[in-house]
XYZ file of C-alpha atoms in Angstrom:
558
model
C -31.451 -32.043 21.837
C -30.509 -35.710 19.945
C -28.242 -35.243 16.580
C -27.554 -38.375 13.932
C -24.198 -37.676 12.781
C -23.715 -39.859 9.234
C -21.298 -40.200 6.858
C -22.542 -41.118 3.500
C -20.558 -40.303 0.334
C -21.162 -43.261 -1.615
C -17.135 -43.246 -1.862
C -15.783 -45.123 1.201
C -16.086 -45.980 4.905
C -19.559 -45.266 5.702
C -20.795 -44.496 9.248
C -23.127 -43.275 12.227
C -23.313 -41.394 15.387
C -25.124 -40.474 18.192
C -25.446 -37.850 20.449
C -27.816 -36.372 23.141
C -27.679 -32.853 24.464
C -22.864 -32.820 23.494
C -22.438 -36.426 24.951
C -20.968 -39.088 22.353
C -23.404 -42.258 23.338
C -22.491 -44.831 20.353
C -20.569 -44.898 16.907
C -19.999 -46.975 14.336
C -19.003 -47.677 10.927
C -21.340 -49.556 8.660
C -18.325 -51.917 7.409
C -18.515 -53.403 10.592
C -21.961 -54.556 10.856
C -22.724 -55.145 6.898
C -19.219 -57.749 6.683
C -18.357 -55.346 3.425
C -14.827 -54.035 3.960
C -14.951 -49.938 3.776
C -18.175 -50.429 3.033
C -19.443 -47.105 1.221
C -23.449 -47.964 0.850
C -25.751 -45.750 2.653
C -25.103 -46.249 6.772
C -28.462 -47.592 7.393
C -27.628 -50.921 9.646
C -25.061 -48.280 11.814
C -28.026 -46.114 11.987
C -30.391 -48.619 13.282
C -27.812 -49.568 15.586
C -26.709 -46.103 17.100
C -30.922 -45.323 17.951
C -31.263 -49.199 19.183
C -28.136 -48.424 22.034
C -29.630 -44.337 22.460
C -33.559 -46.083 23.182
C -34.402 -43.096 20.028
C -37.239 -43.316 17.419
C -36.642 -41.865 14.091
C -39.071 -39.265 15.027
C -37.672 -38.203 18.166
C -34.324 -37.019 15.871
C -33.571 -33.417 16.591
C -30.832 -32.987 13.697
C -29.679 -35.689 11.055
C -26.088 -34.399 9.886
C -24.414 -35.390 6.826
C -20.698 -34.886 7.114
C -20.680 -33.922 3.403
C -21.872 -30.419 1.568
C -24.255 -30.864 -1.031
C -23.799 -32.881 -4.125
C -23.324 -29.869 -6.500
C -20.561 -28.779 -4.436
C -18.783 -31.234 -5.390
C -19.515 -31.341 -9.157
C -19.455 -27.757 -9.373
C -15.761 -28.095 -8.142
C -14.545 -30.850 -10.860
C -16.228 -29.161 -13.465
C -14.693 -26.052 -12.918
C -10.888 -28.135 -12.342
C -11.378 -29.743 -15.682
C -12.538 -26.610 -17.688
C -9.330 -25.214 -15.902
C -7.259 -27.654 -16.918
C -6.011 -28.187 -13.220
C -7.416 -31.870 -13.126
C -7.006 -34.209 -16.827
C -10.208 -35.542 -17.438
C -11.909 -38.343 -20.443
C -14.961 -38.735 -21.319
C -15.256 -41.484 -18.299
C -14.425 -39.650 -15.710
C -16.674 -36.345 -16.699
C -18.993 -39.415 -16.976
C -18.434 -40.422 -13.261
C -18.937 -37.066 -11.694
C -22.053 -36.891 -13.316
C -23.447 -40.189 -12.503
C -22.254 -39.583 -8.376
C -23.706 -36.562 -8.690
C -27.551 -37.567 -9.380
C -27.025 -40.465 -7.414
C -26.608 -38.540 -4.681
C -29.150 -35.723 -5.875
C -31.604 -37.925 -5.884
C -31.273 -39.964 -2.601
C -30.463 -35.733 -1.110
C -27.774 -37.112 0.262
C -29.086 -39.637 1.897
C -32.024 -37.436 2.972
C -35.031 -39.645 1.484
C -33.365 -42.608 1.613
C -33.515 -42.320 5.188
C -37.094 -41.366 5.230
C -37.643 -44.814 2.926
C -36.244 -47.074 5.365
C -37.051 -45.305 9.266
C -40.277 -43.451 7.963
C -41.230 -40.035 8.771
C -39.234 -38.116 11.388
C -39.623 -34.162 12.765
C -35.424 -34.338 12.087
C -33.993 -31.045 9.753
C -31.355 -32.573 7.507
C -28.455 -30.945 7.378
C -25.446 -30.592 5.148
C -22.335 -30.261 7.092
C -18.897 -28.894 4.414
C -16.408 -32.299 5.327
C -13.357 -30.644 6.452
C -15.488 -28.491 9.155
C -17.114 -31.945 10.524
C -12.328 -33.596 10.009
C -11.961 -30.289 12.234
C -14.850 -30.398 14.511
C -14.117 -34.381 15.594
C -10.872 -33.720 15.830
C -10.786 -30.445 18.332
C -13.756 -31.210 20.227
C -12.140 -34.345 21.476
C -8.707 -32.613 21.911
C -9.604 -31.602 25.479
C -7.562 -28.597 24.491
C -8.904 -24.872 25.115
C -6.689 -23.257 22.216
C -5.532 -25.712 19.343
C -4.413 -25.132 15.365
C -6.024 -27.641 13.641
C -5.596 -29.314 10.194
C -7.662 -31.607 8.201
C -5.543 -33.458 6.068
C -7.637 -35.540 3.197
C -7.831 -37.373 0.356
C -10.377 -35.017 -0.649
C -13.810 -33.254 0.168
C -16.580 -31.877 -1.689
C -13.340 -29.802 -2.784
C -10.935 -29.379 0.140
C -7.608 -31.363 0.439
C -6.138 -29.680 3.589
C -7.150 -26.617 6.017
C -6.485 -25.047 8.919
C -8.772 -23.723 11.545
C -8.255 -22.080 15.072
C -9.813 -23.692 17.838
C -10.962 -21.492 20.545
C -12.727 -21.557 23.401
C -15.294 -23.711 22.255
C -15.006 -22.303 18.645
C -13.926 -22.970 15.529
C -11.876 -20.210 12.654
C -11.308 -20.963 9.131
C -7.780 -20.087 8.284
C -7.306 -21.391 4.774
C -8.153 -24.067 2.741
C -5.969 -26.046 -0.165
C -8.666 -27.228 -2.901
C -8.420 -30.505 -4.707
C -6.294 -31.663 -6.293
C -3.510 -30.256 -4.579
C -3.998 -33.126 -2.835
C -1.573 -34.700 -0.012
C -3.779 -37.635 -0.142
C -3.901 -38.419 -3.364
C -0.277 -38.126 -4.089
C 0.097 -40.684 -1.827
C -2.620 -43.184 -2.625
C -2.287 -42.643 -6.219
C 1.621 -43.982 -5.158
C -0.022 -46.699 -3.039
C -2.045 -47.939 -6.550
C 1.923 -47.799 -8.258
C 3.287 -50.091 -5.659
C 0.270 -52.769 -6.146
C -2.044 -51.826 -3.976
C -5.199 -50.612 -3.059
C -5.519 -46.676 -3.258
C -7.239 -44.733 -0.071
C -7.141 -48.105 1.818
C -3.828 -49.668 1.919
C -1.279 -46.911 2.335
C -0.714 -48.120 5.211
C 1.028 -51.131 3.573
C 3.377 -48.381 1.870
C 4.262 -46.900 5.433
C 5.177 -50.103 6.984
C 7.402 -51.286 3.749
C 8.857 -47.782 3.698
C 11.736 -48.995 6.228
C 13.645 -51.356 3.918
C 14.275 -48.678 1.329
C 16.858 -46.799 1.229
C 16.978 -42.757 0.004
C 17.719 -41.642 -3.644
C 14.087 -41.952 -5.308
C 13.455 -38.052 -6.778
C 9.687 -37.471 -6.427
C 9.756 -33.615 -7.058
C 8.225 -33.935 -10.386
C 5.327 -35.177 -7.792
C 5.546 -33.694 -5.076
C 7.312 -30.462 -3.560
C 6.310 -30.826 0.248
C 8.040 -27.528 1.158
C 6.595 -24.963 -1.288
C 3.918 -23.247 0.797
C 2.174 -25.446 2.179
C 2.556 -27.669 -0.015
C 2.430 -28.269 -4.271
C 1.471 -31.997 -5.666
C 1.534 -32.289 -10.134
C -2.129 -33.538 -10.167
C -1.721 -33.586 -14.317
C 1.219 -36.464 -13.532
C -1.234 -38.128 -10.752
C -3.901 -38.164 -12.429
C -4.763 -40.187 -15.790
C -7.702 -41.624 -16.853
C -10.065 -44.730 -16.180
C -7.862 -47.070 -18.207
C -4.840 -45.289 -17.353
C -5.232 -43.695 -13.737
C -0.972 -43.793 -13.040
C 0.419 -43.450 -16.027
C 1.667 -40.209 -15.498
C 4.160 -42.349 -12.727
C 4.735 -44.837 -14.786
C 5.723 -42.601 -17.743
C 8.641 -40.907 -15.279
C 9.300 -44.322 -12.765
C 8.522 -47.538 -15.150
C 6.203 -49.802 -15.081
C 3.558 -50.559 -11.771
C 4.034 -53.283 -9.638
C 2.014 -56.257 -10.067
C -0.443 -57.048 -7.152
C 1.025 -60.223 -5.225
C 3.944 -59.959 -6.716
C 7.844 -60.051 -5.223
C 8.467 -56.607 -3.772
C 11.977 -55.633 -5.055
C 14.260 -53.153 -3.928
C 12.891 -50.325 -6.414
C 9.828 -50.644 -4.831
C 11.268 -50.246 -1.308
C 12.666 -46.735 -2.138
C 10.229 -45.607 -3.599
C 7.786 -46.179 -0.821
C 10.606 -45.332 1.320
C 10.419 -41.454 -0.902
C 6.857 -41.177 -0.829
C 7.189 -41.891 2.671
C 10.106 -38.982 3.141
C 7.959 -37.006 1.141
C 5.116 -36.710 3.016
C 6.137 -36.406 6.032
C 8.413 -33.022 4.974
C 4.719 -31.961 3.427
C 3.246 -32.798 7.010
C 6.534 -30.888 8.790
C 5.829 -28.014 6.212
C 2.145 -27.850 6.878
C 2.815 -28.448 11.070
C 4.964 -25.325 10.596
C 2.206 -22.936 8.605
C -0.304 -23.852 10.840
C 1.650 -22.828 14.465
C 2.551 -19.777 12.608
C -0.858 -18.700 11.116
C -2.148 -19.866 14.911
C 0.104 -19.071 17.297
C -0.688 -22.135 19.412
C 1.790 -24.625 19.926
C -1.198 -27.220 20.346
C -2.189 -29.250 17.435
C -5.265 -31.343 16.588
C -4.747 -33.820 13.438
C -7.835 -35.412 10.993
C -8.707 -36.463 7.967
C -7.348 -39.595 6.008
C -3.649 -38.481 6.299
C -3.823 -38.027 9.966
C -3.360 -41.444 9.728
C -0.029 -41.983 8.992
C 1.322 -42.636 12.417
C 4.816 -42.424 11.364
C 4.048 -38.838 10.593
C 2.939 -38.498 13.615
C 4.941 -38.486 15.828
C 7.753 -37.407 14.442
C 5.861 -34.391 14.776
C 5.502 -35.173 18.238
C 9.382 -35.970 18.646
C 10.225 -33.057 16.629
C 9.318 -29.546 19.437
C 7.415 -28.281 16.750
C 4.393 -28.470 18.898
C 4.215 -28.907 22.590
C 0.744 -31.289 22.559
C -0.635 -33.427 19.900
C -4.202 -34.623 19.071
C -4.638 -37.418 16.742
C -8.659 -38.248 16.057
C -8.637 -41.664 16.310
C -11.180 -42.168 13.377
C -9.405 -39.593 11.444
C -10.599 -41.374 8.106
C -13.883 -40.562 6.664
C -16.020 -42.850 9.504
C -14.675 -39.717 11.946
C -16.108 -37.432 9.824
C -19.674 -38.595 11.425
C -18.586 -37.234 15.449
C -18.208 -33.800 14.009
C -21.142 -33.687 12.173
C -23.233 -34.673 15.196
C -21.520 -31.786 16.705
C -21.591 -28.887 14.226
C -25.605 -27.472 15.384
C -23.321 -26.187 18.503
C -21.454 -23.563 16.441
C -25.152 -22.351 15.555
C -25.884 -18.802 15.864
C -22.220 -18.472 17.900
C -22.970 -20.898 20.342
C -19.672 -23.266 21.528
C -18.817 -26.627 21.265
C -18.219 -29.172 23.882
C -14.406 -29.790 23.947
C -13.575 -32.716 26.417
C -10.960 -34.706 26.206
C -11.461 -38.496 24.168
C -9.728 -41.416 26.491
C -11.139 -44.184 24.783
C -12.834 -44.952 21.769
C -15.097 -47.999 22.813
C -18.303 -46.598 20.915
C -19.342 -49.616 19.304
C -21.935 -52.343 20.568
C -21.411 -55.006 23.189
C -21.844 -58.627 23.482
C -22.930 -60.084 26.989
C -21.906 -63.627 28.386
C -25.654 -65.129 27.480
C -25.605 -63.956 23.565
C -21.838 -65.340 23.722
C -23.558 -68.389 25.642
C -25.775 -69.043 22.993
C -23.842 -67.970 19.370
C -21.159 -70.843 20.290
C -23.827 -73.161 21.198
C -25.947 -72.553 17.853
C -22.404 -73.629 16.303
C -21.773 -76.406 19.183
C -18.799 -75.094 20.079
C -17.160 -76.369 23.344
C -16.385 -73.721 25.481
C -14.761 -73.571 28.704
C -16.175 -70.502 31.042
C -13.684 -68.829 33.515
C -13.989 -66.776 36.834
C -11.173 -64.587 35.718
C -10.584 -64.226 32.016
C -7.908 -61.867 32.086
C -5.429 -64.517 33.901
C -6.119 -66.895 31.490
C -5.579 -65.323 28.430
C -2.133 -63.901 30.479
C -1.324 -67.546 31.338
C -1.808 -68.494 27.613
C -0.183 -65.943 26.114
C 3.106 -66.931 28.540
C 2.899 -70.256 26.745
C 3.390 -69.071 23.479
C -0.518 -68.986 22.470
C -2.044 -66.597 19.881
C -5.501 -65.273 21.546
C -8.231 -63.979 19.484
C -9.669 -61.638 22.174
C -13.033 -60.224 22.205
C -13.967 -58.162 24.874
C -16.370 -54.907 25.926
C -17.473 -52.417 23.811
C -16.466 -52.212 19.957
C -13.651 -49.443 19.116
C -14.538 -47.017 16.615
C -12.129 -46.463 13.964
C -9.681 -48.555 12.611
C -7.687 -49.605 15.181
C -8.343 -52.300 17.911
C -7.499 -51.465 20.892
C -7.727 -54.273 23.409
C -11.628 -55.196 23.281
C -12.003 -56.670 19.222
C -8.121 -58.114 18.948
C -5.762 -60.827 18.156
C -2.635 -61.096 20.978
C 0.793 -62.696 21.067
C 4.010 -63.037 23.418
C 6.129 -60.284 22.335
C 9.063 -61.688 23.131
C 8.910 -64.257 20.351
C 11.423 -62.854 17.336
C 9.249 -65.440 14.856
C 5.994 -64.482 16.854
C 5.261 -61.461 13.893
C 6.117 -64.192 11.223
C 3.664 -66.355 12.313
C 0.568 -64.008 12.768
C 1.567 -62.695 9.750
C 1.874 -65.972 7.789
C -0.711 -68.012 10.299
C -3.226 -66.214 11.299
C -3.790 -62.502 9.352
C -2.702 -63.983 5.819
C -0.589 -61.087 5.026
C 2.458 -58.885 3.635
C 5.012 -59.920 5.540
C 6.547 -57.081 6.214
C 3.602 -55.434 7.932
C 4.564 -54.292 11.566
C 2.571 -55.290 15.024
C 1.865 -52.669 17.418
C 2.653 -53.121 21.389
C -0.245 -52.943 24.011
C 1.928 -51.966 27.148
C 0.808 -50.686 30.628
C 0.660 -46.945 30.713
C 2.969 -46.907 34.109
C 5.886 -48.595 31.852
C 5.382 -46.250 28.893
C 9.326 -44.254 29.543
C 10.530 -47.583 29.679
C 10.015 -48.535 26.453
C 9.816 -45.558 24.490
C 11.717 -42.794 23.884
C 9.238 -39.667 23.542
C 6.225 -41.181 24.027
C 4.532 -41.731 27.729
C 0.822 -41.447 26.591
C -0.921 -42.987 23.506
C -3.821 -44.790 23.981
C -5.120 -44.797 20.555
C -2.337 -46.375 18.415
C -2.123 -43.299 16.178
C 1.637 -42.429 15.958
C 4.497 -44.362 16.390
C 7.971 -43.924 18.741
C 10.926 -45.375 19.124
C 12.309 -48.075 21.437
C 14.836 -47.782 23.843
C 17.683 -49.799 22.419
C 17.809 -51.583 25.389
C 14.772 -53.063 25.005
C 14.186 -53.736 21.026
C 15.747 -57.657 21.453
C 12.960 -57.974 24.891
C 9.958 -56.978 22.709
C 11.416 -57.718 18.580
C 7.954 -59.126 17.881
C 6.332 -55.760 18.139
C 9.585 -53.641 17.044
C 10.412 -52.453 12.803
C 13.075 -52.737 11.365
C 13.799 -49.414 12.213
C 13.529 -49.627 15.460
C 10.243 -47.933 15.459
C 6.731 -49.063 17.704
C 3.185 -47.902 17.445
C 2.272 -48.021 20.532
C -1.127 -48.480 22.708
C -0.698 -47.401 26.545
C -3.586 -48.634 28.483
C -4.571 -47.491 31.482
C -6.571 -49.139 33.862
C -8.620 -46.674 34.717
C -10.177 -46.484 30.713
C -10.126 -50.356 30.373
C -9.388 -52.093 33.535
C -9.830 -56.130 32.035
C -7.485 -55.369 29.404
C -4.954 -53.500 31.448
C -5.789 -56.404 33.810
C -4.704 -58.722 31.318
C -1.024 -57.113 30.173
C -0.127 -56.453 34.011
C -0.935 -60.289 34.344
C 1.287 -61.459 31.454
C 3.914 -58.845 32.999
C 4.238 -60.729 36.700
C 4.431 -63.768 35.228
C 7.143 -62.952 32.358
C 8.529 -59.126 33.727
C 7.383 -57.616 30.118
C 4.267 -55.914 31.049
C 4.112 -55.978 27.477
C 1.665 -57.676 24.360
C 1.235 -57.546 20.469
C -1.840 -56.331 19.535
C -3.533 -56.467 16.248
C -7.060 -56.681 15.212
C -9.239 -59.082 15.118
C -10.196 -59.640 11.499
C -8.481 -61.788 7.675
C -6.793 -59.628 5.344
C -9.727 -58.129 3.528
C -11.916 -58.353 5.882
C -13.840 -55.824 8.774
C -12.439 -56.121 12.113
C -15.000 -58.555 13.565
C -18.028 -56.909 15.731
C -20.702 -59.994 16.765
C -19.484 -62.996 18.474
C -20.619 -64.938 15.302
C -17.704 -62.643 13.565
C -15.268 -63.972 15.638
C -16.467 -67.803 16.033
C -15.805 -67.774 12.287
C -12.705 -65.737 11.946
C -10.998 -68.042 15.100
C -12.183 -71.842 12.864
C -10.735 -69.780 9.568
C -7.285 -68.653 11.371
C -4.548 -70.007 12.751
C -5.531 -68.698 16.342
C -4.764 -71.047 18.877
C -7.420 -69.626 21.971
C -10.424 -67.397 21.791
C -11.541 -65.744 25.312
C -14.618 -64.564 24.626
C -16.021 -62.747 27.767
C -15.878 -64.642 30.811
C -15.957 -68.062 27.598
C -12.316 -69.715 26.716
C -12.148 -71.980 23.373
C -9.424 -74.221 22.393
C -8.368 -75.829 19.941
């Protein structure tokens, strides 16, 4: 059986993946190919990339699975929320909701668009409830036989949070918290209040939070321990011309984007993150109590909150934790593609996800051609890992483009910018001269898994950079560029069997410096998607302050 999974809702993060007989072959977000950040358009480029990789024609597909309910489901839920007063409404909000419904209904949620672009197909087009798609994406890739599965989202068609129980390849729905009682809504609206882009820049708030102090009371907006939590949609949802009017009325004027941050902004960020963590703890307790299971899986956009994830794992509330690395809406395509395996009482193929290298790969011939097209002088080396380690030890900032591209929002050693974590000024250098982003944004350490226990207090395995851990006090001065102000880090542990080239680069760096850790951030500029092709990498390299570009066997120095 060949199943194509897609995420397409005209909201954000369209994507596609392809599965053959239960094996995930390829997955990519539309933004990587279109170069439009959080691209919400029909994932035509992503679908084409899936088909090309698998060598499958459109007419050979058996199923095309959309990770959303039919458009009428969300539209009718919105109308009920407006009518009951649970969700504030004005004419423009209702008009936008109606337009979205009409557009998606006309396209049959993408089915008509698929046939226009790819021609006739025998495939059956089916809908998969959005939270079910998220839940499958977490449970089926966890490797757990028995697990509680929490989906924490901004919103699905009508869902905000949901609990599922995965057991022996099946998923049982336990309960759902409906929109607009949404933890994601709470965090997004405060993200906007603090001058950032909602449903996109939440990790800026998470990174800013440790600079604040306790004292801001947000219980008018959220009660994080109210079985399992409760948010005030009346205060959080304004109208099109004043979307955060309720927050401004109680907390004062919103921050102007790009303006200076004062103590008030930092303290509000602290309170937002603290409230989110408390709500996630309450949800975790409820998940364990309702399922009797201490293995926990997380998915949905809120599950990208690595700080909360790390605290849950360290708390002792659960024994094991798996967070889908593509927890945002792009990852819904994974669960959608596998949903047919639950039909007629069958079981999901449950396997442990060891890596997220699911995208495209550029061989040396393609890289060489791109370098030649732009007349870029490059040296071909026999051992790119060794060469890169030597340059990192010299203090150079590297663009590292190797192997298959990662799926999800994190760069995990395939499309990464690398630097020396020992330099206390390195995070400032990379933020200012390379990424062109805010000064408080932290960088992550990639370290060989064998030394994780030497550097980290509570984590020995973290392949997806999706949770934080405290750096041991004696190591914070050793790797200051990747240790946040509160002593935490968002680590990636690298296994030799999973990514041998990247593992060897880190080990070679450790042999030279005594520190088998490198600073890792995504290979992109602020506001752009992570690079996908050699051409993207060349353009980004020459548009930034990176010193060296290592692509395949080629090394380019400025």
